[in-house]
CSV table of C-alpha atoms and ligand atoms in Angstrom, one decimal:
chain,number,residue,atom,x,y,z
A,1,MET,CA,-81.0,2.1,-201.2
A,2,THR,CA,-78.9,4.6,-203.0
A,3,ARG,CA,-80.6,7.9,-203.6
A,4,GLN,CA,-80.9,9.5,-207.0
A,5,THR,CA,-78.7,12.6,-207.4
A,6,HIS,CA,-80.6,14.5,-210.1
A,7,TYR,CA,-84.1,15.9,-209.6
A,8,ASP,CA,-86.4,18.2,-211.6
A,9,LEU,CA,-87.1,20.1,-208.4
A,10,ILE,CA,-85.6,20.2,-204.9
A,11,ILE,CA,-87.4,21.9,-202.1
A,12,ILE,CA,-85.7,22.9,-198.9
A,13,GLY,CA,-87.7,22.9,-195.6
A,14,ALA,CA,-90.5,20.7,-194.3
A,15,GLY,CA,-92.7,23.4,-192.8
A,16,ILE,CA,-96.1,24.0,-194.2
A,17,VAL,CA,-94.8,26.2,-197.1
A,18,GLY,CA,-92.4,23.6,-198.3
A,19,ALA,CA,-95.0,20.8,-197.9
A,20,ALA,CA,-97.7,22.7,-199.8
A,21,THR,CA,-95.2,23.4,-202.6
A,22,LEU,CA,-94.2,19.8,-202.8
A,23,GLN,CA,-97.8,18.6,-202.9
A,24,GLN,CA,-98.9,21.1,-205.6
A,25,TYR,CA,-95.8,20.5,-207.7
A,26,GLN,CA,-96.4,16.8,-207.7
A,27,MET,CA,-100.1,17.3,-208.6
A,28,LYS,CA,-99.2,19.7,-211.5
A,29,TYR,CA,-96.2,17.7,-212.8
A,30,PRO,CA,-96.9,14.0,-211.9
A,31,ASN,CA,-94.0,12.8,-214.1
A,32,LYS,CA,-91.3,15.0,-212.6
A,33,LYS,CA,-88.9,13.9,-209.9
A,34,VAL,CA,-88.9,16.0,-206.8
A,35,LEU,CA,-87.0,15.9,-203.5
A,36,LEU,CA,-87.8,17.7,-200.2
A,37,ILE,CA,-84.9,18.1,-197.8
A,38,GLU,CA,-85.4,18.9,-194.1
A,39,LYS,CA,-82.6,19.3,-191.5
A,40,GLU,CA,-84.7,18.1,-188.5
A,41,ARG,CA,-85.9,14.6,-187.7
A,42,LYS,CA,-89.4,15.3,-188.8
A,43,HIS,CA,-91.6,18.0,-190.3
A,44,SER,CA,-93.1,21.0,-188.5
A,45,ILE,CA,-90.5,21.3,-185.8
A,46,HIS,CA,-90.2,25.0,-186.1
A,47,GLN,CA,-92.8,27.8,-186.9
A,48,THR,CA,-95.3,25.4,-188.5
A,49,GLY,CA,-95.6,23.3,-185.3
A,50,ARG,CA,-95.2,26.2,-182.9
A,51,ASN,CA,-97.9,28.7,-183.8
A,52,SER,CA,-101.3,29.8,-182.6
A,53,GLY,CA,-103.2,27.5,-185.0
A,54,VAL,CA,-105.4,30.4,-186.2
A,55,ILE,CA,-106.8,30.3,-189.7
A,56,HIS,CA,-106.6,34.0,-190.4
A,57,ALA,CA,-109.2,35.9,-192.5
A,58,GLY,CA,-107.1,39.0,-193.3
A,59,VAL,CA,-108.1,41.6,-190.8
A,60,TYR,CA,-104.8,43.6,-190.6
A,61,TYR,CA,-103.3,43.4,-194.1
A,62,PRO,CA,-103.5,46.3,-196.6
A,63,PRO,CA,-106.0,45.3,-199.3
A,64,ASN,CA,-103.5,45.4,-202.2
A,65,SER,CA,-100.9,43.3,-200.4
A,66,LEU,CA,-99.9,39.7,-201.1
A,67,LYS,CA,-100.8,38.9,-197.5
A,68,ALA,CA,-104.4,40.1,-198.0
A,69,GLU,CA,-104.8,38.2,-201.2
A,70,TYR,CA,-103.1,34.9,-200.1
A,71,CYS,CA,-104.8,35.0,-196.7
A,72,ARG,CA,-108.3,35.3,-198.2
A,73,GLU,CA,-107.6,32.5,-200.6
A,74,GLY,CA,-105.7,30.5,-198.0
A,75,LEU,CA,-108.6,30.6,-195.5
A,76,HIS,CA,-110.8,28.8,-198.1
A,77,ASP,CA,-108.0,26.4,-199.2
A,78,THR,CA,-107.2,25.5,-195.6
A,79,ILE,CA,-110.8,24.7,-194.7
A,80,ALA,CA,-111.3,22.8,-198.0
A,81,TRP,CA,-108.2,20.7,-197.3
A,82,CYS,CA,-109.3,19.9,-193.7
A,83,GLN,CA,-112.7,18.9,-195.0
A,84,GLN,CA,-111.3,16.7,-197.7
A,85,TYR,CA,-108.8,14.9,-195.5
A,86,LYS,CA,-110.9,15.0,-192.3
A,87,LEU,CA,-108.5,17.1,-190.3
A,88,PRO,CA,-109.7,19.2,-187.4
A,89,PHE,CA,-110.8,22.8,-187.8
A,90,GLU,CA,-113.4,25.1,-186.5
A,91,GLN,CA,-114.6,28.4,-187.9
A,92,CYS,CA,-115.2,29.9,-184.5
A,93,GLY,CA,-114.9,33.6,-185.4
A,94,LYS,CA,-112.7,36.3,-183.9
A,95,LEU,CA,-113.4,39.3,-181.7
A,96,ILE,CA,-111.0,42.3,-181.7
A,97,VAL,CA,-111.8,44.1,-178.5
A,98,ALA,CA,-111.0,47.8,-177.8
A,99,THR,CA,-110.5,48.6,-174.1
A,100,ASN,CA,-109.5,52.3,-174.2
A,101,ASP,CA,-109.9,55.4,-176.4
A,102,ILE,CA,-106.7,55.0,-178.4
A,103,GLU,CA,-107.8,51.5,-179.3
A,104,MET,CA,-111.3,52.8,-180.2
A,105,ALA,CA,-109.7,55.0,-182.9
A,106,ARG,CA,-107.6,52.1,-184.1
A,107,LEU,CA,-110.7,49.9,-184.2
A,108,ASP,CA,-112.3,52.3,-186.8
A,109,ILE,CA,-109.3,51.9,-189.1
A,110,LEU,CA,-109.3,48.1,-188.6
A,111,PHE,CA,-113.0,48.0,-189.4
A,112,ASN,CA,-112.5,49.9,-192.7
A,113,ASN,CA,-109.6,47.5,-193.5
A,114,CYS,CA,-111.8,44.5,-192.8
A,115,GLN,CA,-114.5,45.9,-195.1
A,116,ALA,CA,-111.9,46.6,-197.9
A,117,ASN,CA,-110.8,43.0,-197.6
A,118,GLU,CA,-114.4,41.9,-197.9
A,119,LEU,CA,-114.5,40.2,-194.5
A,120,HIS,CA,-118.1,41.4,-193.7
A,121,PRO,CA,-117.0,42.6,-190.2
A,122,GLN,CA,-119.6,43.5,-187.6
A,123,ARG,CA,-119.4,46.3,-185.0
A,124,ILE,CA,-120.2,44.9,-181.6
A,125,SER,CA,-121.3,47.2,-178.8
A,126,LYS,CA,-120.3,46.9,-175.2
A,127,SER,CA,-123.6,45.4,-174.2
A,128,LYS,CA,-123.7,43.0,-177.2
A,129,LEU,CA,-120.2,41.9,-176.4
A,130,LYS,CA,-121.4,40.9,-172.9
A,131,VAL,CA,-124.1,38.8,-174.5
A,132,LEU,CA,-121.8,37.1,-177.0
A,133,GLU,CA,-118.9,36.6,-174.6
A,134,PRO,CA,-119.9,37.0,-170.9
A,135,ASN,CA,-116.3,36.6,-169.7
A,136,ILE,CA,-114.9,39.4,-172.0
A,137,GLU,CA,-114.9,43.1,-171.3
A,138,GLY,CA,-114.3,46.0,-173.6
A,139,GLN,CA,-115.7,49.3,-174.9
A,140,GLU,CA,-116.5,47.9,-178.4
A,141,ALA,CA,-115.4,45.1,-180.7
A,142,ILE,CA,-115.2,43.9,-184.2
A,143,LEU,CA,-116.5,40.5,-185.0
A,144,VAL,CA,-115.1,38.6,-188.0
A,145,ASN,CA,-116.9,35.3,-188.3
A,146,ALA,CA,-114.7,33.8,-191.0
A,147,THR,CA,-111.6,33.3,-188.7
A,148,GLY,CA,-111.0,29.8,-187.5
A,149,ILE,CA,-108.6,27.4,-185.8
A,150,THR,CA,-106.8,24.2,-187.0
A,151,ASP,CA,-103.6,22.1,-186.5
A,152,TYR,CA,-101.0,23.2,-189.0
A,153,ALA,CA,-98.7,20.3,-188.2
A,154,ALA,CA,-101.5,17.9,-189.1
A,155,ILE,CA,-102.1,19.7,-192.4
A,156,THR,CA,-98.4,19.6,-193.2
A,157,ASP,CA,-98.3,15.9,-192.4
A,158,SER,CA,-101.2,15.2,-194.8
A,159,LEU,CA,-99.7,17.4,-197.5
A,160,LEU,CA,-96.5,15.3,-197.4
A,161,ASN,CA,-98.4,12.0,-197.2
A,162,VAL,CA,-100.5,12.9,-200.3
A,163,ALA,CA,-97.4,13.9,-202.3
A,164,ARG,CA,-95.4,10.9,-201.2
A,165,GLN,CA,-97.9,8.5,-202.7
A,166,SER,CA,-96.1,9.2,-205.9
A,167,PRO,CA,-92.9,7.0,-206.4
A,168,LEU,CA,-91.2,10.1,-207.9
A,169,VAL,CA,-91.4,12.1,-204.7
A,170,ASP,CA,-88.8,11.7,-202.0
A,171,VAL,CA,-88.6,13.4,-198.6
A,172,ILE,CA,-85.4,13.2,-196.5
A,173,TYR,CA,-84.9,14.3,-193.0
A,174,GLN,CA,-81.8,15.1,-190.9
A,175,ARG,CA,-80.0,16.5,-194.0
A,176,GLU,CA,-79.0,20.1,-193.9
A,177,VAL,CA,-78.3,22.1,-197.1
A,178,VAL,CA,-75.0,23.8,-196.6
A,179,GLU,CA,-74.2,25.0,-200.1
A,180,ILE,CA,-76.1,26.1,-203.2
A,181,THR,CA,-74.4,26.7,-206.6
A,182,GLU,CA,-76.4,27.8,-209.6
A,183,TYR,CA,-75.1,27.0,-213.1
A,184,PRO,CA,-76.7,28.0,-216.4
A,185,ASP,CA,-78.2,24.5,-216.9
A,186,LYS,CA,-78.7,23.2,-213.3
A,187,VAL,CA,-78.4,23.8,-209.6
A,188,SER,CA,-76.1,21.9,-207.3
A,189,VAL,CA,-77.0,21.5,-203.6
A,190,ALA,CA,-74.6,20.2,-201.0
A,191,ILE,CA,-76.1,18.4,-198.0
A,192,ILE,CA,-74.7,17.1,-194.7
A,193,SER,CA,-76.2,14.6,-192.3
A,194,ASN,CA,-77.6,16.0,-189.0
A,195,ASP,CA,-78.1,12.5,-187.8
A,196,VAL,CA,-75.7,12.1,-184.9
A,197,THR,CA,-76.2,8.3,-184.9
A,198,ASN,CA,-75.1,8.0,-188.5
A,199,ILE,CA,-71.6,9.3,-188.9
A,200,LYS,CA,-71.1,7.6,-192.3
A,201,HIS,CA,-72.7,10.6,-193.9
A,202,ASN,CA,-70.7,13.5,-192.5
A,203,SER,CA,-69.0,14.5,-195.7
A,204,PRO,CA,-71.2,16.7,-198.0
A,205,GLU,CA,-73.3,14.8,-200.6
A,206,GLN,CA,-73.9,16.6,-203.9
A,207,LEU,CA,-77.4,16.6,-205.4
A,208,ARG,CA,-78.4,18.3,-208.7
A,209,CYS,CA,-81.7,19.7,-209.8
A,210,GLU,CA,-83.2,21.7,-212.6
A,211,GLN,CA,-84.8,24.1,-210.1
A,212,LEU,CA,-84.6,24.8,-206.4
A,213,VAL,CA,-87.2,26.3,-204.0
A,214,CYS,CA,-86.0,27.3,-200.6
A,215,CYS,CA,-88.7,27.5,-197.8
A,216,ALA,CA,-86.3,27.7,-194.9
A,217,GLY,CA,-88.3,29.9,-192.5
A,218,VAL,CA,-86.0,31.5,-190.0
A,219,TYR,CA,-82.9,30.7,-192.2
A,220,SER,CA,-84.2,32.1,-195.4
A,221,ASP,CA,-81.6,34.9,-195.5
A,222,GLU,CA,-78.8,32.5,-194.8
A,223,LEU,CA,-79.8,30.3,-197.7
A,224,ILE,CA,-79.8,33.4,-200.0
A,225,GLN,CA,-76.2,34.0,-198.7
A,226,LYS,CA,-75.3,30.4,-199.2
A,227,GLN,CA,-76.1,30.9,-202.9
A,228,GLY,CA,-73.7,33.9,-203.0
A,229,LEU,CA,-76.5,36.5,-203.2
A,230,VAL,CA,-76.8,39.5,-201.1
A,231,ALA,CA,-80.2,39.9,-199.4
A,232,ASP,CA,-81.4,43.4,-198.8
A,233,PHE,CA,-83.0,42.2,-195.5
A,234,LYS,CA,-82.1,40.1,-192.5
A,235,ILE,CA,-84.3,37.6,-190.6
A,236,ILE,CA,-84.7,38.8,-187.1
A,237,PRO,CA,-86.0,36.0,-184.8
A,238,PHE,CA,-88.8,37.1,-182.4
A,239,LYS,CA,-89.7,34.7,-179.7
A,240,GLY,CA,-93.3,34.3,-178.7
A,241,ILE,CA,-94.0,32.9,-175.2
A,242,TYR,CA,-97.4,31.3,-174.7
A,243,TYR,CA,-99.1,29.9,-171.6
A,244,LYS,CA,-101.7,27.2,-171.4
A,245,LEU,CA,-104.6,28.2,-169.1
A,246,ALA,CA,-105.9,25.9,-166.4
A,247,ASP,CA,-108.7,23.5,-167.5
A,248,LYS,CA,-111.4,25.5,-165.8
A,249,PHE,CA,-110.8,28.1,-168.6
A,250,ASN,CA,-111.6,25.6,-171.4
A,251,GLY,CA,-114.5,27.2,-173.2
A,252,ILE,CA,-114.0,30.6,-171.5
A,253,SER,CA,-114.8,32.2,-174.8
A,254,GLU,CA,-116.6,30.8,-177.9
A,255,ARG,CA,-114.4,32.9,-180.2
A,256,LEU,CA,-110.8,33.9,-180.5
A,257,ILE,CA,-110.3,37.1,-178.5
A,258,TYR,CA,-107.7,39.6,-179.7
A,259,PRO,CA,-106.6,43.1,-178.4
A,260,VAL,CA,-106.4,45.9,-180.9
A,261,PRO,CA,-102.8,46.0,-182.2
A,262,ASP,CA,-100.5,49.0,-182.7
A,263,PRO,CA,-100.6,49.4,-186.5
A,264,GLU,CA,-96.8,49.7,-186.7
A,265,MET,CA,-96.3,46.4,-184.7
A,266,PRO,CA,-99.3,44.4,-186.0
A,267,PHE,CA,-97.9,41.1,-184.7
A,268,LEU,CA,-97.9,42.3,-181.1
A,269,GLY,CA,-100.9,41.5,-179.0
A,270,VAL,CA,-101.4,38.6,-176.6
A,271,HIS,CA,-104.6,36.9,-177.5
A,272,LEU,CA,-106.9,34.3,-175.9
A,273,THR,CA,-107.0,31.3,-178.2
A,274,LYS,CA,-109.2,28.3,-178.1
A,275,MET,CA,-107.1,25.5,-179.5
A,276,ILE,CA,-107.9,22.3,-181.4
A,277,GLY,CA,-107.9,19.9,-178.5
A,278,GLY,CA,-110.3,21.9,-176.4
A,279,TYR,CA,-107.9,23.9,-174.2
A,280,THR,CA,-107.1,27.6,-174.2
A,281,THR,CA,-103.8,29.4,-174.5
A,282,VAL,CA,-102.8,33.0,-174.1
A,283,GLY,CA,-100.0,34.5,-176.2
A,284,PRO,CA,-97.7,35.1,-177.9
A,285,ASN,CA,-95.7,38.0,-176.7
A,286,ALA,CA,-92.7,39.1,-178.9
A,287,VAL,CA,-89.1,39.5,-177.7
A,288,LEU,CA,-85.9,39.4,-179.6
A,289,ALA,CA,-84.6,35.8,-179.6
A,290,LEU,CA,-80.8,35.5,-179.4
A,291,GLY,CA,-80.8,32.5,-181.6
A,292,ARG,CA,-83.1,31.5,-184.4
A,293,GLU,CA,-84.0,28.2,-182.9
A,294,ALA,CA,-83.2,29.1,-179.2
A,295,TYR,CA,-86.5,28.1,-177.6
A,296,GLY,CA,-85.1,27.4,-174.2
A,297,GLU,CA,-81.3,27.0,-174.0
A,298,LEU,CA,-78.8,29.7,-174.9
A,299,PRO,CA,-77.6,29.7,-178.5
A,300,SER,CA,-73.9,29.6,-179.5
A,301,ILE,CA,-71.8,32.8,-179.4
A,302,SER,CA,-71.7,32.9,-183.2
A,303,GLU,CA,-75.5,32.5,-183.4
A,304,ILE,CA,-75.9,35.4,-180.9
A,305,GLY,CA,-73.4,37.4,-183.0
A,306,ARG,CA,-75.4,36.8,-186.2
A,307,THR,CA,-78.6,38.1,-184.5
A,308,VAL,CA,-77.2,41.2,-182.8
A,309,SER,CA,-74.8,42.3,-185.5
A,310,TYR,CA,-77.4,44.0,-187.7
A,311,SER,CA,-77.6,47.7,-187.6
A,312,GLY,CA,-81.3,47.8,-188.5
A,313,LEU,CA,-82.0,46.0,-185.2
A,314,TYR,CA,-80.8,48.8,-183.0
A,315,LYS,CA,-82.9,51.4,-185.0
A,316,LEU,CA,-85.9,49.2,-184.4
A,317,LEU,CA,-85.2,48.7,-180.7
A,318,TRP,CA,-84.8,52.5,-180.2
A,319,LYS,CA,-87.8,53.5,-182.3
A,320,TYR,CA,-90.2,51.1,-180.4
A,321,ARG,CA,-88.4,51.2,-177.1
A,322,ARG,CA,-91.7,51.4,-175.1
A,323,SER,CA,-93.2,48.4,-176.7
A,324,VAL,CA,-89.9,46.5,-176.5
A,325,PHE,CA,-89.6,47.3,-172.8
A,326,GLN,CA,-93.2,46.1,-172.2
A,327,GLU,CA,-92.7,42.9,-174.1
A,328,VAL,CA,-89.4,42.1,-172.2
A,329,MET,CA,-91.2,42.8,-168.9
A,330,THR,CA,-93.9,40.2,-169.8
A,331,THR,CA,-91.1,37.7,-170.4
A,332,PHE,CA,-89.8,38.0,-166.8
A,333,SER,CA,-93.1,38.6,-165.0
A,334,GLN,CA,-96.1,36.4,-165.4
A,335,LYS,CA,-98.1,39.0,-163.5
A,336,LYS,CA,-97.3,41.6,-166.1
A,337,TYR,CA,-98.1,39.1,-168.9
A,338,ALA,CA,-101.5,38.3,-167.2
A,339,ALA,CA,-102.2,42.0,-167.0
A,340,LEU,CA,-102.3,42.2,-170.8
A,341,VAL,CA,-105.0,39.5,-170.8
A,342,GLN,CA,-106.9,41.0,-167.9
A,343,LYS,CA,-107.6,44.1,-169.9
A,344,TYR,CA,-110.2,42.2,-171.8
A,345,CYS,CA,-110.6,39.0,-169.7
A,346,PRO,CA,-110.4,39.9,-166.0
A,347,ALA,CA,-110.9,36.4,-164.8
A,348,VAL,CA,-107.4,35.2,-166.0
A,349,LYS,CA,-104.7,35.3,-163.3
A,350,ALA,CA,-101.0,34.4,-163.6
A,351,SER,CA,-101.6,31.5,-161.2
A,352,ASP,CA,-103.7,29.9,-164.0
A,353,PHE,CA,-100.7,29.7,-166.4
A,354,SER,CA,-98.8,26.6,-167.2
A,355,PHE,CA,-95.9,26.0,-169.6
A,356,TYR,CA,-96.7,25.9,-173.3
A,357,ARG,CA,-94.2,25.5,-176.2
A,358,PRO,CA,-92.9,28.8,-177.4
A,359,GLY,CA,-92.5,29.8,-181.1
A,360,ILE,CA,-89.9,31.9,-182.9
A,361,ARG,CA,-91.2,34.1,-185.7
A,362,ALA,CA,-89.0,34.6,-188.8
A,363,GLN,CA,-89.5,38.3,-189.5
A,364,ALA,CA,-87.5,40.1,-192.3
A,365,MET,CA,-86.1,43.5,-191.5
A,366,LEU,CA,-84.5,46.1,-193.7
A,367,LYS,CA,-81.2,47.9,-192.8
A,368,ASP,CA,-83.1,51.0,-191.8
A,369,GLY,CA,-84.9,49.0,-189.0
A,370,THR,CA,-88.2,48.8,-190.8
A,371,PHE,CA,-90.0,45.5,-191.0
A,372,VAL,CA,-90.8,43.9,-194.3
A,373,HIS,CA,-94.5,43.5,-193.7
A,374,ASP,CA,-95.5,41.6,-196.9
A,375,PHE,CA,-94.5,38.2,-198.1
A,376,LYS,CA,-91.3,38.5,-200.1
A,377,PHE,CA,-89.6,36.2,-202.7
A,378,VAL,CA,-86.1,36.4,-204.1
A,379,GLN,CA,-85.5,34.7,-207.4
A,380,THR,CA,-82.7,34.0,-209.8
A,381,GLU,CA,-83.0,32.0,-213.1
A,382,ARG,CA,-83.3,28.5,-211.4
A,383,VAL,CA,-83.6,29.3,-207.7
A,384,LEU,CA,-86.5,30.7,-205.8
A,385,HIS,CA,-86.2,31.8,-202.1
A,386,VAL,CA,-89.3,32.4,-199.9
A,387,GLY,CA,-87.6,35.3,-198.2
A,388,ASN,CA,-90.3,36.5,-195.8
A,389,ALA,CA,-93.2,34.3,-194.8
A,390,PRO,CA,-94.3,35.3,-191.3
A,391,SER,CA,-97.9,35.1,-190.1
A,392,PRO,CA,-100.4,34.5,-191.9
A,393,ALA,CA,-98.1,32.2,-193.9
A,394,ALA,CA,-99.5,29.0,-192.3
A,395,THR,CA,-103.0,30.1,-193.4
A,396,SER,CA,-101.6,31.2,-196.8
A,397,ALA,CA,-99.3,28.3,-197.5
A,398,MET,CA,-101.4,26.9,-200.4
A,399,PRO,CA,-101.7,30.2,-202.3
A,400,ILE,CA,-98.0,30.8,-201.6
A,401,ALA,CA,-97.3,27.4,-203.2
A,402,ARG,CA,-99.4,28.3,-206.2
A,403,ALA,CA,-97.5,31.6,-206.6
A,404,ILE,CA,-94.2,29.7,-206.4
A,405,LEU,CA,-95.3,27.3,-209.1
A,406,LYS,CA,-96.2,30.2,-211.4
A,407,MET,CA,-92.7,31.7,-210.9
A,408,LEU,CA,-90.9,28.4,-211.8
A,409,ILE,CA,-89.8,27.6,-215.3
A,410,ALA,CA,-92.5,25.3,-216.7
B,501,FAD,C1,-95.5,32.2,-182.4
B,501,FAD,C2,-96.0,32.1,-183.8
B,501,FAD,C3,-97.4,32.2,-184.0
B,501,FAD,C4,-98.0,32.2,-185.3
B,501,FAD,N1,-99.3,32.1,-185.4
B,501,FAD,C5,-99.8,31.9,-186.7
B,501,FAD,C6,-101.2,31.7,-186.9
B,501,FAD,O1,-102.0,31.6,-185.9
B,501,FAD,N2,-101.7,31.5,-188.2
B,501,FAD,C7,-100.9,31.6,-189.3
B,501,FAD,O2,-101.3,31.6,-190.4
B,501,FAD,N3,-99.5,31.8,-189.1
B,501,FAD,C8,-99.0,31.9,-187.8
B,501,FAD,N4,-97.7,32.0,-187.7
B,501,FAD,C9,-96.8,32.0,-188.8
B,501,FAD,C10,-96.6,30.6,-189.4
B,501,FAD,O3,-96.4,29.7,-188.4
B,501,FAD,C11,-95.4,30.7,-190.3
B,501,FAD,O4,-95.5,31.8,-191.2
B,501,FAD,C12,-95.3,29.4,-191.2
B,501,FAD,O5,-95.4,28.2,-190.4
B,501,FAD,C13,-94.1,29.4,-192.0
B,501,FAD,O6,-93.9,28.2,-192.6
B,501,FAD,P1,-92.5,27.8,-193.3
B,501,FAD,O7,-92.7,26.5,-193.9
B,501,FAD,O8,-92.1,29.0,-194.1
B,501,FAD,O9,-91.4,27.8,-192.1
B,501,FAD,P2,-91.1,26.7,-191.0
B,501,FAD,O10,-92.3,26.1,-190.4
B,501,FAD,O11,-90.2,27.5,-190.0
B,501,FAD,O12,-90.2,25.7,-191.8
B,501,FAD,C14,-89.0,25.9,-192.3
B,501,FAD,C15,-88.2,24.6,-192.3
B,501,FAD,O13,-87.0,24.8,-193.1
B,501,FAD,C16,-86.0,23.9,-192.4
B,501,FAD,N5,-84.7,24.4,-192.8
B,501,FAD,C17,-84.1,25.6,-192.6
B,501,FAD,N6,-82.9,25.7,-193.1
B,501,FAD,C18,-82.6,24.5,-193.7
B,501,FAD,C19,-81.5,23.9,-194.3
B,501,FAD,N7,-80.3,24.6,-194.5
B,501,FAD,N8,-81.5,22.6,-194.7
B,501,FAD,C20,-82.7,21.9,-194.6
B,501,FAD,N9,-83.8,22.4,-193.9
B,501,FAD,C21,-83.8,23.6,-193.5
B,501,FAD,C22,-86.3,24.1,-191.0
B,501,FAD,O14,-85.7,23.1,-190.2
B,501,FAD,C23,-87.8,24.2,-190.9
B,501,FAD,O15,-88.4,22.9,-190.7
B,501,FAD,C24,-97.1,32.1,-186.4
B,501,FAD,C25,-95.7,31.9,-186.2
B,501,FAD,C26,-95.2,31.9,-184.9
B,501,FAD,C27,-93.7,31.7,-184.7
């Protein structure tokens, strides 16, 4: 079957943000033609299929941020979607546990932030903590009941299936977007085949659309460059290693157990996560990944060069050298990793760990070495790039998609 070459909208990336955008666009404009292009052989191969599966409530985000707003809305949207399409979820709640005096001071700030975000947090004393979670130890904790767990790859699958019921929706895999050209009246997108078994398609194919939305995760800055724009940030890939705990730990806690994060590095903090499926994981830590999709093997020299050639990176590594050192140590030593968990769950030992798939976070960084903490979009007349969509973007995918639709030309 020959493919059409002109669409009303093309979306790049079959992670949860691209899938939610496709589904909502199809629902809003049922008579428009839309194509989603993904370079892998299926959806959710990257961040969407390699995360903690937590439906965040919005504990950490400043009240006036996009993250706070979209996370709060996204929690409800995610649960509603799971209920409607009978997908697994559980609103099990989350405890953030302080284990020393520095963390106690930070816990106060977090509690105020939870209140400002209308999460109805509860202070949990040391003795109450023992009653709620007999295997967890700490000086005090915050309980947020709204937090939950789900399977984001399953949600992505159902978003795509719902959208694909329309004959005007097309999803193609193993096609990589290599060039974007914007004209006054259209956008041209060049794709190549990533299917090694199909060498017929190795010269670029040109597609056209009225508008383009790029939801490329860890490659968001590269697609901005492919359009000839200059991004004021770069995506720095941070790998998160997880471990699955031995079966005897299934049910070790009823809730998700988090340490108190450093406010400057809010994504650091190895947590104890009950997963859909009944098992428990610990993780993720955060270390610089040499390649954006380098989960195990070493990336190419050019990929390493792209990662390490950003001046902002060195400023960050120097500023946070203590945290960086600690995270690197946990990568090489399972004992050091286990020690992070033992602070609040003494029963866990390194010998209880087994391999679990790692994830790589797409985190935007400015030239001065500071992180872009909030979600960020880059827009021209006909092209919209989701520039920075780290956690909680899986939780927030549906509100992000609504925001994208508002930014498009009607
Ligand atoms: C370790 C880890 C833990 C996390 N935990 C949570 C959590 O518990 N809760 C939460 O809400 N969020 C969490 N997140 C964040 C969340 O997973 C991501 O924010 C979210 O999945 C981003 O979705 P996405 O669609 O933007 O990106 P992705 O899922 O990365 O999808 C982007 C897609 O674009 C494709 N692509 C890229 N370039 C091209 C191209 N040129 N041509 C065609 N296709 C292309 C990629 O192949 C990929 O499939 C976590 C992330 C990580 C890594």
